Amino acid sequence: MGCLHSTAAREYSGHENPVKLASETAFSVSEVEALYELFKSISSSVVDDGLINKEEFQLALFKNRKKENLFANRIFDLFDVKRKGVIDFGDFVRSLNVFHPNASLEEKTDFTFRLYDMDCTGYIERQEVKQMLIALLCESEMKLADDTIEAILDQTFEDADVDRDGKIGKTEWSDFVIKNPSLLKIMTLPYLRDITTTFPSFVFNSEVDEIAT
Amino acid sequence: MENSWFQKGFKKIEEPKSPDSMIESLMSDVHAAFAVQPMCYTAFDLISSLAQGFDLSGLFEKEERSGSMFTTKKEAKEIVSKFEEIATSSERFDLKKINVGVIKMEDRREGRKGQVAIEVEIFEVTESFNMVEFKKSGGDTMEYKQFCDRELKPSSKDIVWKWQGN
C-alpha cells in the first residue's frame, strides 16, 4: 500500500490522488487515470502548467482557439469550482462526473440550473433567458423578430414559471425538467462510459496493475 | 361569391365520391396520418442547441464534427417533403415516420455494416422557425458521412437557414 501512494504521488504531483477521486465519483480508478491523460493533453496545449485555462478549454472544445463562445465560458466557470480562473484535475474529474450516465438526476438538474442562472441570483429570470437567446442568435448570425422571441419566452415561462413571478426557482426548474427531459440531454456524455478505451495510453502507467501484484 | 366576406364559413357541398377519388382521399388520409407533428421546443432547448459550447463531446472527439443540425424558416410539412424528395432522388433511401416529429431514412441496400439509416428529428420553436437534427441510426459511419456530404446537405440547402456546429 505504501508503494502505491508514493508512485501515485510522483505521477500526479500537485493533483488529487486518483483513488480518492474515484471514491468520490462514479468513475473507477482506471477511468480517472484515463481522464488524467485527457487532462494532461488539454492543460498543456497553450501553457504547460498542469492547469486548464479558458483558452485551452475553448481549444479542446472547438479545436479552434478563436472561437469565443458565451456558453463555453459559462461551462468553464462552472468547472472552475474554486473560482481561480483555472481548472485543476480535481475540478475536472468532479465536474465531468455530473455528465456521467450514472450521475443522479438531481446533480444534473442542479448543474443545468446553475448554467442558466447566469448572474447567479439563485433564480432564472425571464430577462436573463431573453439575453441568452439574443446573444446566441447573434453568435449564430440569425435574427428573430422581438415578437417571436417574446412568444417563445411566453410559452416556456407559461410552463415553467408556476407562481408567475417572472423567474424560475429551483423547485420550479426541477418540476419543469421532469416534464421536459430533453433539457437534460446535454448533461450526459456517453463517452464517459468508454473513457478507458478512448484513452488507452493509461494502460502503460496504470496504478491498478500494481495493486493486483 | 368572389367577395371574401361571402366566403367566410362557406362550405362547398361535396359531390358523392367515385371509387377512384375514394382511393385518392384514402391516400391523402394516409398522408395526413403520416404528417409529422414536430416536438415542442422550449426556450432552453433552443438555447442548448444554438450554444455549441454546451456540447462537451468536443473534448473527446479528435476531429471537428460537421454540423448535423440546422435551423429553418420552413414549416414541418415542407421539411418532410424536402427529405422525401432527397430520398426519392437518391434512389436508395426509403422514408418512414417512426415517432412524433421523427422520420427515418433507410437505405434499401446493405452497406458495409448493414443498412445506413438516418434519423431526422424536427423541433418546433414557432410555426415558422424549426430546428432540424439528423444523425446516423444504423450502418457504417463513412457511408453515412458520404451520403450526407454528397447528397443530403447539398440538396437541403434551400430549406436551411443556418447550420449549427461547424
mmCIF file of C-alpha atoms in Angstrom:
data_model
loop_
_atom_site.group_PDB
_atom_site.id
_atom_site.type_symbol
_atom_site.label_atom_id
_atom_site.label_comp_id
_atom_site.label_asym_id
_atom_site.label_seq_id
_atom_site.Cartn_x
_atom_site.Cartn_y
_atom_site.Cartn_z
ATOM 1 C CA MET A 1 0.000 0.000 0.000
ATOM 2 C CA GLY A 2 2.903 2.316 0.777
ATOM 3 C CA CYS A 3 4.255 1.638 -2.723
ATOM 4 C CA LEU A 4 1.019 2.707 -4.377
ATOM 5 C CA HIS A 5 0.879 6.008 -2.568
ATOM 6 C CA SER A 6 4.401 7.013 -3.457
ATOM 7 C CA THR A 7 4.051 6.181 -7.159
ATOM 8 C CA ALA A 8 0.704 7.918 -7.293
ATOM 9 C CA ALA A 9 2.256 10.918 -5.604
ATOM 10 C CA ARG A 10 5.024 11.017 -8.233
ATOM 11 C CA GLU A 11 2.718 10.685 -11.208
ATOM 12 C CA TYR A 12 0.007 13.007 -10.005
ATOM 13 C CA SER A 13 2.162 15.533 -8.189
ATOM 14 C CA GLY A 14 0.183 18.581 -7.274
ATOM 15 C CA HIS A 15 -3.078 16.873 -8.178
ATOM 16 C CA GLU A 16 -5.525 14.810 -6.235
ATOM 17 C CA ASN A 17 -4.943 11.113 -5.983
ATOM 18 C CA PRO A 18 -6.959 9.050 -8.487
ATOM 19 C CA VAL A 19 -8.018 6.580 -5.832
ATOM 20 C CA LYS A 20 -9.521 9.414 -3.785
ATOM 21 C CA LEU A 21 -11.248 10.921 -6.827
ATOM 22 C CA ALA A 22 -12.614 7.521 -7.837
ATOM 23 C CA SER A 23 -14.072 7.043 -4.369
ATOM 24 C CA GLU A 24 -15.927 10.360 -4.622
ATOM 25 C CA THR A 25 -17.272 9.959 -8.139
ATOM 26 C CA ALA A 26 -18.919 7.454 -10.487
ATOM 27 C CA PHE A 27 -15.524 6.799 -12.114
ATOM 28 C CA SER A 28 -13.326 3.814 -11.403
ATOM 29 C CA VAL A 29 -9.628 4.315 -10.687
ATOM 30 C CA SER A 30 -8.713 3.333 -14.267
ATOM 31 C CA GLU A 31 -11.248 5.783 -15.602
ATOM 32 C CA VAL A 32 -9.812 8.595 -13.509
ATOM 33 C CA GLU A 33 -6.388 7.676 -14.839
ATOM 34 C CA ALA A 34 -7.723 7.804 -18.387
ATOM 35 C CA LEU A 35 -9.221 11.218 -17.631
ATOM 36 C CA TYR A 36 -5.797 12.269 -16.457
ATOM 37 C CA GLU A 37 -4.420 11.519 -19.927
ATOM 38 C CA LEU A 38 -7.102 13.765 -21.389
ATOM 39 C CA PHE A 39 -6.475 16.422 -18.754
ATOM 40 C CA LYS A 40 -2.739 16.395 -19.448
ATOM 41 C CA SER A 41 -3.212 16.965 -23.165
ATOM 42 C CA ILE A 42 -5.712 19.786 -22.671
ATOM 43 C CA SER A 43 -3.833 21.533 -19.878
ATOM 44 C CA SER A 44 -0.552 21.598 -21.764
ATOM 45 C CA SER A 45 -1.895 22.803 -25.101
ATOM 46 C CA VAL A 46 -1.202 26.509 -24.600
ATOM 47 C CA VAL A 47 0.596 26.838 -21.263
ATOM 48 C CA ASP A 48 2.221 23.723 -19.836
ATOM 49 C CA ASP A 49 1.326 24.320 -16.212
ATOM 50 C CA GLY A 50 -0.864 21.364 -15.338
ATOM 51 C CA LEU A 51 -3.986 23.538 -15.281
ATOM 52 C CA ILE A 52 -6.669 24.251 -17.865
ATOM 53 C CA ASN A 53 -7.197 27.915 -18.622
ATOM 54 C CA LYS A 54 -10.040 29.383 -20.653
ATOM 55 C CA GLU A 55 -8.150 29.375 -23.921
ATOM 56 C CA GLU A 56 -7.139 25.732 -23.535
ATOM 57 C CA PHE A 57 -10.721 24.788 -22.691
ATOM 58 C CA GLN A 58 -12.007 26.527 -25.823
ATOM 59 C CA LEU A 59 -9.322 24.903 -27.917
ATOM 60 C CA ALA A 60 -10.262 21.467 -26.580
ATOM 61 C CA LEU A 61 -13.959 22.022 -27.233
ATOM 62 C CA PHE A 62 -13.784 23.593 -30.636
ATOM 63 C CA LYS A 63 -10.319 22.630 -31.888
ATOM 64 C CA ASN A 64 -10.137 26.308 -32.736
ATOM 65 C CA ARG A 65 -8.668 28.878 -30.433
ATOM 66 C CA LYS A 66 -10.504 31.830 -31.873
ATOM 67 C CA LYS A 67 -13.974 30.682 -31.072
ATOM 68 C CA GLU A 68 -15.111 32.887 -28.208
ATOM 69 C CA ASN A 69 -18.353 31.408 -27.046
ATOM 70 C CA LEU A 70 -20.715 32.667 -24.382
ATOM 71 C CA PHE A 71 -21.646 29.246 -23.178
ATOM 72 C CA ALA A 72 -18.246 27.648 -23.327
ATOM 73 C CA ASN A 73 -17.306 30.445 -20.928
ATOM 74 C CA ARG A 74 -20.253 29.597 -18.705
ATOM 75 C CA ILE A 75 -19.332 25.919 -18.585
ATOM 76 C CA PHE A 76 -15.747 26.886 -17.840
ATOM 77 C CA ASP A 77 -16.938 28.964 -14.900
ATOM 78 C CA LEU A 78 -18.913 26.048 -13.540
ATOM 79 C CA PHE A 79 -15.942 23.686 -13.889
ATOM 80 C CA ASP A 80 -13.741 26.286 -12.191
ATOM 81 C CA VAL A 81 -15.169 25.246 -8.851
ATOM 82 C CA LYS A 82 -12.718 27.186 -6.710
ATOM 83 C CA ARG A 83 -13.090 30.351 -8.828
ATOM 84 C CA LYS A 84 -9.403 30.572 -9.561
ATOM 85 C CA GLY A 85 -9.687 31.210 -13.307
ATOM 86 C CA VAL A 86 -8.192 27.775 -13.999
ATOM 87 C CA ILE A 87 -9.477 24.209 -13.792
ATOM 88 C CA ASP A 88 -7.349 21.711 -11.874
ATOM 89 C CA PHE A 89 -7.580 17.944 -12.167
ATOM 90 C CA GLY A 90 -9.880 17.535 -9.187
ATOM 91 C CA ASP A 91 -12.283 20.165 -10.598
ATOM 92 C CA PHE A 92 -12.110 18.446 -13.963
ATOM 93 C CA VAL A 93 -12.999 14.994 -12.679
ATOM 94 C CA ARG A 94 -15.696 16.157 -10.284
ATOM 95 C CA SER A 95 -17.341 18.339 -12.933
ATOM 96 C CA LEU A 96 -17.236 15.644 -15.597
ATOM 97 C CA ASN A 97 -18.746 13.299 -13.052
ATOM 98 C CA VAL A 98 -22.039 15.173 -13.352
ATOM 99 C CA PHE A 99 -22.074 14.231 -17.048
ATOM 100 C CA HIS A 100 -21.566 10.546 -16.326
ATOM 101 C CA PRO A 101 -24.539 8.399 -17.367
ATOM 102 C CA ASN A 102 -24.749 7.152 -13.756
ATOM 103 C CA ALA A 103 -24.792 10.572 -12.103
ATOM 104 C CA SER A 104 -28.068 11.419 -10.393
ATOM 105 C CA LEU A 105 -30.915 13.353 -11.958
ATOM 106 C CA GLU A 106 -30.609 15.772 -9.071
ATOM 107 C CA GLU A 107 -26.964 16.556 -9.806
ATOM 108 C CA LYS A 108 -27.685 17.069 -13.484
ATOM 109 C CA THR A 109 -30.728 19.222 -12.774
ATOM 110 C CA ASP A 110 -28.736 21.340 -10.353
ATOM 111 C CA PHE A 111 -25.936 21.818 -12.872
ATOM 112 C CA THR A 112 -28.301 23.000 -15.595
ATOM 113 C CA PHE A 113 -29.987 25.351 -13.159
ATOM 114 C CA ARG A 114 -26.681 26.992 -12.327
ATOM 115 C CA LEU A 115 -25.788 27.035 -16.002
ATOM 116 C CA TYR A 116 -28.806 29.099 -16.955
ATOM 117 C CA ASP A 117 -28.692 31.268 -13.846
ATOM 118 C CA MET A 118 -26.003 33.356 -15.475
ATOM 119 C CA ASP A 119 -25.984 36.165 -12.947
ATOM 120 C CA CYS A 120 -26.041 33.683 -10.067
ATOM 121 C CA THR A 121 -29.050 35.162 -8.288
ATOM 122 C CA GLY A 122 -30.492 31.766 -7.435
ATOM 123 C CA TYR A 123 -33.260 32.300 -9.997
ATOM 124 C CA ILE A 124 -33.510 32.033 -13.759
ATOM 125 C CA GLU A 125 -35.102 35.349 -14.669
ATOM 126 C CA ARG A 126 -37.045 35.911 -17.864
ATOM 127 C CA GLN A 127 -34.823 38.809 -18.858
ATOM 128 C CA GLU A 128 -31.774 36.587 -18.375
ATOM 129 C CA VAL A 129 -33.151 33.943 -20.703
ATOM 130 C CA LYS A 130 -34.035 36.606 -23.245
ATOM 131 C CA GLN A 131 -30.499 37.977 -23.192
ATOM 132 C CA MET A 132 -29.026 34.497 -23.571
ATOM 133 C CA LEU A 133 -31.261 33.813 -26.535
ATOM 134 C CA ILE A 134 -30.429 37.094 -28.230
ATOM 135 C CA ALA A 135 -26.698 36.624 -27.641
ATOM 136 C CA LEU A 136 -26.800 33.125 -29.105
ATOM 137 C CA LEU A 137 -28.852 34.095 -32.118
ATOM 138 C CA CYS A 138 -26.312 36.835 -32.683
ATOM 139 C CA GLU A 139 -23.416 34.390 -32.396
ATOM 140 C CA SER A 140 -25.151 32.111 -34.881
ATOM 141 C CA GLU A 141 -25.805 35.056 -37.178
ATOM 142 C CA MET A 142 -29.549 34.607 -37.047
ATOM 143 C CA LYS A 143 -32.112 37.285 -36.426
ATOM 144 C CA LEU A 144 -35.529 36.768 -34.962
ATOM 145 C CA ALA A 145 -38.195 39.420 -34.527
ATOM 146 C CA ASP A 146 -38.678 40.579 -30.964
ATOM 147 C CA ASP A 147 -42.305 39.320 -31.056
ATOM 148 C CA THR A 148 -41.090 35.865 -31.957
ATOM 149 C CA ILE A 149 -38.607 35.843 -29.107
ATOM 150 C CA GLU A 150 -41.281 37.071 -26.717
ATOM 151 C CA ALA A 151 -43.650 34.348 -27.939
ATOM 152 C CA ILE A 152 -41.018 31.678 -27.332
ATOM 153 C CA LEU A 153 -40.399 33.024 -23.825
ATOM 154 C CA ASP A 154 -44.126 33.302 -23.108
ATOM 155 C CA GLN A 155 -44.609 29.642 -23.964
ATOM 156 C CA THR A 156 -41.667 28.475 -21.872
ATOM 157 C CA PHE A 157 -42.446 30.630 -18.842
ATOM 158 C CA GLU A 158 -46.105 29.673 -19.049
ATOM 159 C CA ASP A 159 -44.974 26.094 -18.499
ATOM 160 C CA ALA A 160 -42.139 26.642 -16.092
ATOM 161 C CA ASP A 161 -42.942 29.713 -14.003
ATOM 162 C CA VAL A 162 -45.770 28.249 -11.975
ATOM 163 C CA ASP A 163 -46.081 31.064 -9.422
ATOM 164 C CA ARG A 164 -45.918 33.669 -12.202
ATOM 165 C CA ASP A 165 -43.260 35.777 -10.567
ATOM 166 C CA GLY A 166 -41.285 36.201 -13.807
ATOM 167 C CA LYS A 167 -38.495 33.925 -12.721
ATOM 168 C CA ILE A 168 -37.851 30.210 -12.362
ATOM 169 C CA GLY A 169 -36.771 28.995 -8.947
ATOM 170 C CA LYS A 170 -35.001 25.722 -8.148
ATOM 171 C CA THR A 171 -38.170 23.789 -7.387
ATOM 172 C CA GLU A 172 -39.954 25.099 -10.481
ATOM 173 C CA TRP A 173 -36.894 24.119 -12.513
ATOM 174 C CA SER A 174 -36.854 20.576 -11.101
ATOM 175 C CA ASP A 175 -40.521 20.129 -11.922
ATOM 176 C CA PHE A 176 -40.028 21.606 -15.377
ATOM 177 C CA VAL A 177 -37.128 19.269 -16.121
ATOM 178 C CA ILE A 178 -39.216 16.254 -15.190
ATOM 179 C CA LYS A 179 -41.823 17.354 -17.721
ATOM 180 C CA ASN A 180 -39.186 18.128 -20.359
ATOM 181 C CA PRO A 181 -36.447 15.507 -20.029
ATOM 182 C CA SER A 182 -34.843 16.723 -23.272
ATOM 183 C CA LEU A 183 -33.465 19.607 -21.229
ATOM 184 C CA LEU A 184 -31.004 17.201 -19.655
ATOM 185 C CA LYS A 185 -29.868 15.720 -22.928
ATOM 186 C CA ILE A 186 -26.707 17.846 -22.841
ATOM 187 C CA MET A 187 -25.950 16.613 -19.330
ATOM 188 C CA THR A 188 -24.945 13.068 -20.254
ATOM 189 C CA LEU A 189 -21.842 12.179 -22.190
ATOM 190 C CA PRO A 190 -21.981 8.537 -23.241
ATOM 191 C CA TYR A 191 -18.241 8.864 -23.986
ATOM 192 C CA LEU A 192 -17.614 8.730 -20.253
ATOM 193 C CA ARG A 193 -18.612 5.093 -20.114
ATOM 194 C CA ASP A 194 -15.889 4.120 -22.586
ATOM 195 C CA ILE A 195 -13.227 6.539 -21.436
ATOM 196 C CA THR A 196 -10.669 3.811 -20.876
ATOM 197 C CA THR A 197 -10.934 2.707 -24.498
ATOM 198 C CA THR A 198 -10.850 6.278 -25.798
ATOM 199 C CA PHE A 199 -7.625 6.985 -23.946
ATOM 200 C CA PRO A 200 -5.755 3.719 -23.930
ATOM 201 C CA SER A 201 -2.336 5.168 -23.163
ATOM 202 C CA PHE A 202 -3.176 4.851 -19.477
ATOM 203 C CA VAL A 203 -2.522 1.113 -19.800
ATOM 204 C CA PHE A 204 1.224 1.709 -19.701
ATOM 205 C CA ASN A 205 1.303 3.547 -16.420
ATOM 206 C CA SER A 206 -1.718 2.195 -14.623
ATOM 207 C CA GLU A 207 -1.657 2.011 -10.842
ATOM 208 C CA VAL A 208 -4.367 -0.640 -10.973
ATOM 209 C CA ASP A 209 -1.947 -3.315 -12.169
ATOM 210 C CA GLU A 210 0.333 -2.518 -9.255
ATOM 211 C CA ILE A 211 -2.463 -3.139 -6.754
ATOM 212 C CA ALA A 212 -3.131 -6.518 -8.341
ATOM 213 C CA THR A 213 0.514 -7.573 -7.928
ATOM 214 C CA MET B 1 -69.032 34.790 -54.293
ATOM 215 C CA GLU B 2 -65.670 36.302 -55.123
ATOM 216 C CA ASN B 3 -66.028 38.694 -52.222
ATOM 217 C CA SER B 4 -64.190 37.216 -49.270
ATOM 218 C CA TRP B 5 -66.988 38.323 -46.966
ATOM 219 C CA PHE B 6 -69.226 35.716 -48.536
ATOM 220 C CA GLN B 7 -66.630 33.023 -48.317
ATOM 221 C CA LYS B 8 -66.304 33.172 -44.554
ATOM 222 C CA GLY B 9 -67.682 29.948 -43.128
ATOM 223 C CA PHE B 10 -68.763 28.861 -46.564
ATOM 224 C CA LYS B 11 -68.660 25.102 -47.079
ATOM 225 C CA LYS B 12 -68.983 23.666 -50.512
ATOM 226 C CA ILE B 13 -71.278 20.652 -50.774
ATOM 227 C CA GLU B 14 -69.232 17.735 -51.978
ATOM 228 C CA GLU B 15 -70.439 15.534 -54.761
ATOM 229 C CA PRO B 16 -70.601 11.804 -53.941
ATOM 230 C CA LYS B 17 -67.202 10.262 -54.491
ATOM 231 C CA SER B 18 -66.301 7.848 -57.245
ATOM 232 C CA PRO B 19 -64.150 4.781 -56.354
ATOM 233 C CA ASP B 20 -61.005 6.465 -57.740
ATOM 234 C CA SER B 21 -61.451 9.581 -55.712
ATOM 235 C CA MET B 22 -62.166 7.410 -52.672
ATOM 236 C CA ILE B 23 -58.738 5.887 -53.057
ATOM 237 C CA GLU B 24 -57.276 9.334 -53.524
ATOM 238 C CA SER B 25 -58.808 10.626 -50.344
ATOM 239 C CA LEU B 26 -57.715 7.490 -48.542
ATOM 240 C CA MET B 27 -54.162 8.167 -49.685
ATOM 241 C CA SER B 28 -54.385 11.731 -48.513
ATOM 242 C CA ASP B 29 -55.640 10.484 -45.148
ATOM 243 C CA VAL B 30 -52.644 8.197 -45.002
ATOM 244 C CA HIS B 31 -50.507 11.153 -45.892
ATOM 245 C CA ALA B 32 -52.113 13.213 -43.169
ATOM 246 C CA ALA B 33 -51.565 10.446 -40.629
ATOM 247 C CA PHE B 34 -48.013 10.338 -41.861
ATOM 248 C CA ALA B 35 -47.811 14.082 -41.348
ATOM 249 C CA VAL B 36 -45.052 14.806 -38.951
ATOM 250 C CA GLN B 37 -46.074 16.681 -35.838
ATOM 251 C CA PRO B 38 -42.956 18.370 -34.593
ATOM 252 C CA MET B 39 -41.899 18.221 -30.940
ATOM 253 C CA CYS B 40 -42.242 21.394 -28.955
ATOM 254 C CA TYR B 41 -39.047 23.183 -28.173
ATOM 255 C CA THR B 42 -38.694 25.263 -25.054
ATOM 256 C CA ALA B 43 -36.521 28.371 -24.971
ATOM 257 C CA PHE B 44 -33.906 26.286 -23.111
ATOM 258 C CA ASP B 45 -33.876 23.564 -25.776
ATOM 259 C CA LEU B 46 -33.271 26.289 -28.311
ATOM 260 C CA ILE B 47 -30.512 27.799 -26.214
ATOM 261 C CA SER B 48 -28.710 24.498 -25.777
ATOM 262 C CA SER B 49 -28.996 23.702 -29.490
ATOM 263 C CA LEU B 50 -27.656 27.075 -30.531
ATOM 264 C CA ALA B 51 -24.951 27.026 -27.880
ATOM 265 C CA GLN B 52 -22.421 24.686 -29.327
ATOM 266 C CA GLY B 53 -20.350 25.203 -26.216
ATOM 267 C CA PHE B 54 -22.862 23.194 -24.239
ATOM 268 C CA ASP B 55 -21.897 20.053 -26.019
ATOM 269 C CA LEU B 56 -18.822 18.720 -24.289
ATOM 270 C CA SER B 57 -18.398 15.857 -26.755
ATOM 271 C CA GLY B 58 -15.800 18.062 -28.406
ATOM 272 C CA LEU B 59 -13.471 17.267 -25.510
ATOM 273 C CA PHE B 60 -13.488 13.627 -26.512
ATOM 274 C CA GLU B 61 -13.569 13.798 -30.249
ATOM 275 C CA LYS B 62 -10.440 14.075 -32.266
ATOM 276 C CA GLU B 63 -11.754 15.881 -35.337
ATOM 277 C CA GLU B 64 -14.075 18.788 -35.773
ATOM 278 C CA ARG B 65 -17.564 17.488 -36.258
ATOM 279 C CA SER B 66 -19.550 18.642 -39.226
ATOM 280 C CA GLY B 67 -22.911 20.013 -38.179
ATOM 281 C CA SER B 68 -25.960 17.871 -38.455
ATOM 282 C CA MET B 69 -28.351 20.358 -37.042
ATOM 283 C CA PHE B 70 -29.885 23.322 -38.779
ATOM 284 C CA THR B 71 -32.466 25.999 -38.210
ATOM 285 C CA THR B 72 -35.112 26.571 -40.826
ATOM 286 C CA LYS B 73 -37.904 29.029 -41.510
ATOM 287 C CA LYS B 74 -39.902 26.354 -43.280
ATOM 288 C CA GLU B 75 -42.858 24.565 -41.761
ATOM 289 C CA ALA B 76 -42.701 20.935 -40.740
ATOM 290 C CA LYS B 77 -44.529 19.599 -43.780
ATOM 291 C CA GLU B 78 -42.164 21.397 -46.162
ATOM 292 C CA ILE B 79 -39.237 19.931 -44.273
ATOM 293 C CA VAL B 80 -40.697 16.442 -44.604
ATOM 294 C CA SER B 81 -41.336 16.989 -48.325
ATOM 295 C CA LYS B 82 -37.760 18.034 -48.789
ATOM 296 C CA PHE B 83 -36.486 14.862 -47.144
ATOM 297 C CA GLU B 84 -38.947 12.846 -49.193
ATOM 298 C CA GLU B 85 -37.523 14.472 -52.286
ATOM 299 C CA ILE B 86 -33.964 13.702 -51.217
ATOM 300 C CA ALA B 87 -34.893 10.086 -50.506
ATOM 301 C CA THR B 88 -36.629 9.651 -53.858
ATOM 302 C CA SER B 89 -33.866 11.215 -55.917
ATOM 303 C CA SER B 90 -31.238 9.145 -54.119
ATOM 304 C CA GLU B 91 -32.959 6.023 -55.481
ATOM 305 C CA ARG B 92 -31.708 4.227 -52.416
ATOM 306 C CA PHE B 93 -33.457 5.585 -49.404
ATOM 307 C CA ASP B 94 -36.959 4.992 -48.135
ATOM 308 C CA LEU B 95 -38.684 7.375 -45.778
ATOM 309 C CA LYS B 96 -40.625 6.230 -42.709
ATOM 310 C CA LYS B 97 -42.225 8.019 -39.824
ATOM 311 C CA ILE B 98 -41.300 6.466 -36.521
ATOM 312 C CA ASN B 99 -42.434 8.830 -33.838
ATOM 313 C CA VAL B 100 -43.795 12.301 -33.150
ATOM 314 C CA GLY B 101 -41.548 14.655 -35.070
ATOM 315 C CA VAL B 102 -39.170 11.888 -36.135
ATOM 316 C CA ILE B 103 -38.675 10.434 -39.584
ATOM 317 C CA LYS B 104 -36.247 7.792 -40.651
ATOM 318 C CA MET B 105 -34.446 7.429 -43.946
ATOM 319 C CA GLU B 106 -33.299 3.906 -44.583
ATOM 320 C CA ASP B 107 -31.052 2.655 -47.355
ATOM 321 C CA ARG B 108 -32.581 -0.217 -49.292
ATOM 322 C CA ARG B 109 -29.132 -1.601 -49.985
ATOM 323 C CA GLU B 110 -26.933 -3.366 -47.471
ATOM 324 C CA GLY B 111 -23.761 -1.453 -46.829
ATOM 325 C CA ARG B 112 -20.557 -2.472 -45.087
ATOM 326 C CA LYS B 113 -22.249 -2.621 -41.702
ATOM 327 C CA GLY B 114 -25.849 -3.183 -42.717
ATOM 328 C CA GLN B 115 -28.291 -0.606 -43.994
ATOM 329 C CA VAL B 116 -27.402 3.024 -43.481
ATOM 330 C CA ALA B 117 -30.210 4.655 -41.549
ATOM 331 C CA ILE B 118 -30.658 8.310 -40.714
ATOM 332 C CA GLU B 119 -32.970 9.661 -38.067
ATOM 333 C CA VAL B 120 -34.316 13.139 -38.674
ATOM 334 C CA GLU B 121 -35.967 14.975 -35.829
ATOM 335 C CA ILE B 122 -37.943 18.185 -36.219
ATOM 336 C CA PHE B 123 -38.374 20.502 -33.269
ATOM 337 C CA GLU B 124 -40.846 23.330 -33.449
ATOM 338 C CA VAL B 125 -39.783 26.591 -31.870
ATOM 339 C CA THR B 126 -42.568 28.557 -33.531
ATOM 340 C CA GLU B 127 -44.579 27.576 -36.597
ATOM 341 C CA SER B 128 -42.161 29.225 -38.973
ATOM 342 C CA PHE B 129 -38.990 28.531 -37.029
ATOM 343 C CA ASN B 130 -37.956 24.953 -36.652
ATOM 344 C CA MET B 131 -34.823 23.129 -35.662
ATOM 345 C CA VAL B 132 -33.904 20.010 -37.584
ATOM 346 C CA GLU B 133 -31.442 17.498 -36.256
ATOM 347 C CA PHE B 134 -30.327 14.392 -38.079
ATOM 348 C CA LYS B 135 -27.987 11.624 -37.075
ATOM 349 C CA LYS B 136 -26.946 8.175 -38.091
ATOM 350 C CA SER B 137 -29.085 5.486 -36.550
ATOM 351 C CA GLY B 138 -27.609 2.490 -38.358
ATOM 352 C CA GLY B 139 -24.944 1.347 -40.761
ATOM 353 C CA ASP B 140 -21.382 2.338 -41.489
ATOM 354 C CA THR B 141 -20.301 5.826 -40.407
ATOM 355 C CA MET B 142 -18.242 6.519 -43.528
ATOM 356 C CA GLU B 143 -21.124 5.587 -45.818
ATOM 357 C CA TYR B 144 -23.420 7.790 -43.735
ATOM 358 C CA LYS B 145 -20.990 10.705 -43.952
ATOM 359 C CA GLN B 146 -20.575 10.253 -47.688
ATOM 360 C CA PHE B 147 -24.316 10.391 -48.228
ATOM 361 C CA CYS B 148 -24.634 13.459 -46.002
ATOM 362 C CA ASP B 149 -21.808 15.360 -47.637
ATOM 363 C CA ARG B 150 -22.620 14.416 -51.238
ATOM 364 C CA GLU B 151 -26.398 14.379 -51.282
ATOM 365 C CA LEU B 152 -28.242 15.254 -48.101
ATOM 366 C CA LYS B 153 -26.529 18.528 -47.210
ATOM 367 C CA PRO B 154 -26.278 19.988 -50.725
ATOM 368 C CA SER B 155 -29.892 19.073 -51.513
ATOM 369 C CA SER B 156 -31.288 20.503 -48.290
ATOM 370 C CA LYS B 157 -29.705 23.910 -48.890
ATOM 371 C CA ASP B 158 -32.937 25.616 -49.892
ATOM 372 C CA ILE B 159 -34.629 24.870 -46.591
ATOM 373 C CA VAL B 160 -31.654 25.568 -44.342
ATOM 374 C CA TRP B 161 -31.470 28.920 -42.585
ATOM 375 C CA LYS B 162 -28.314 28.285 -40.562
ATOM 376 C CA TRP B 163 -26.262 25.185 -39.928
ATOM 377 C CA GLN B 164 -25.399 24.688 -36.274
ATOM 378 C CA GLY B 165 -21.973 23.410 -35.348
ATOM 379 C CA ASN B 166 -19.105 23.659 -37.820
#
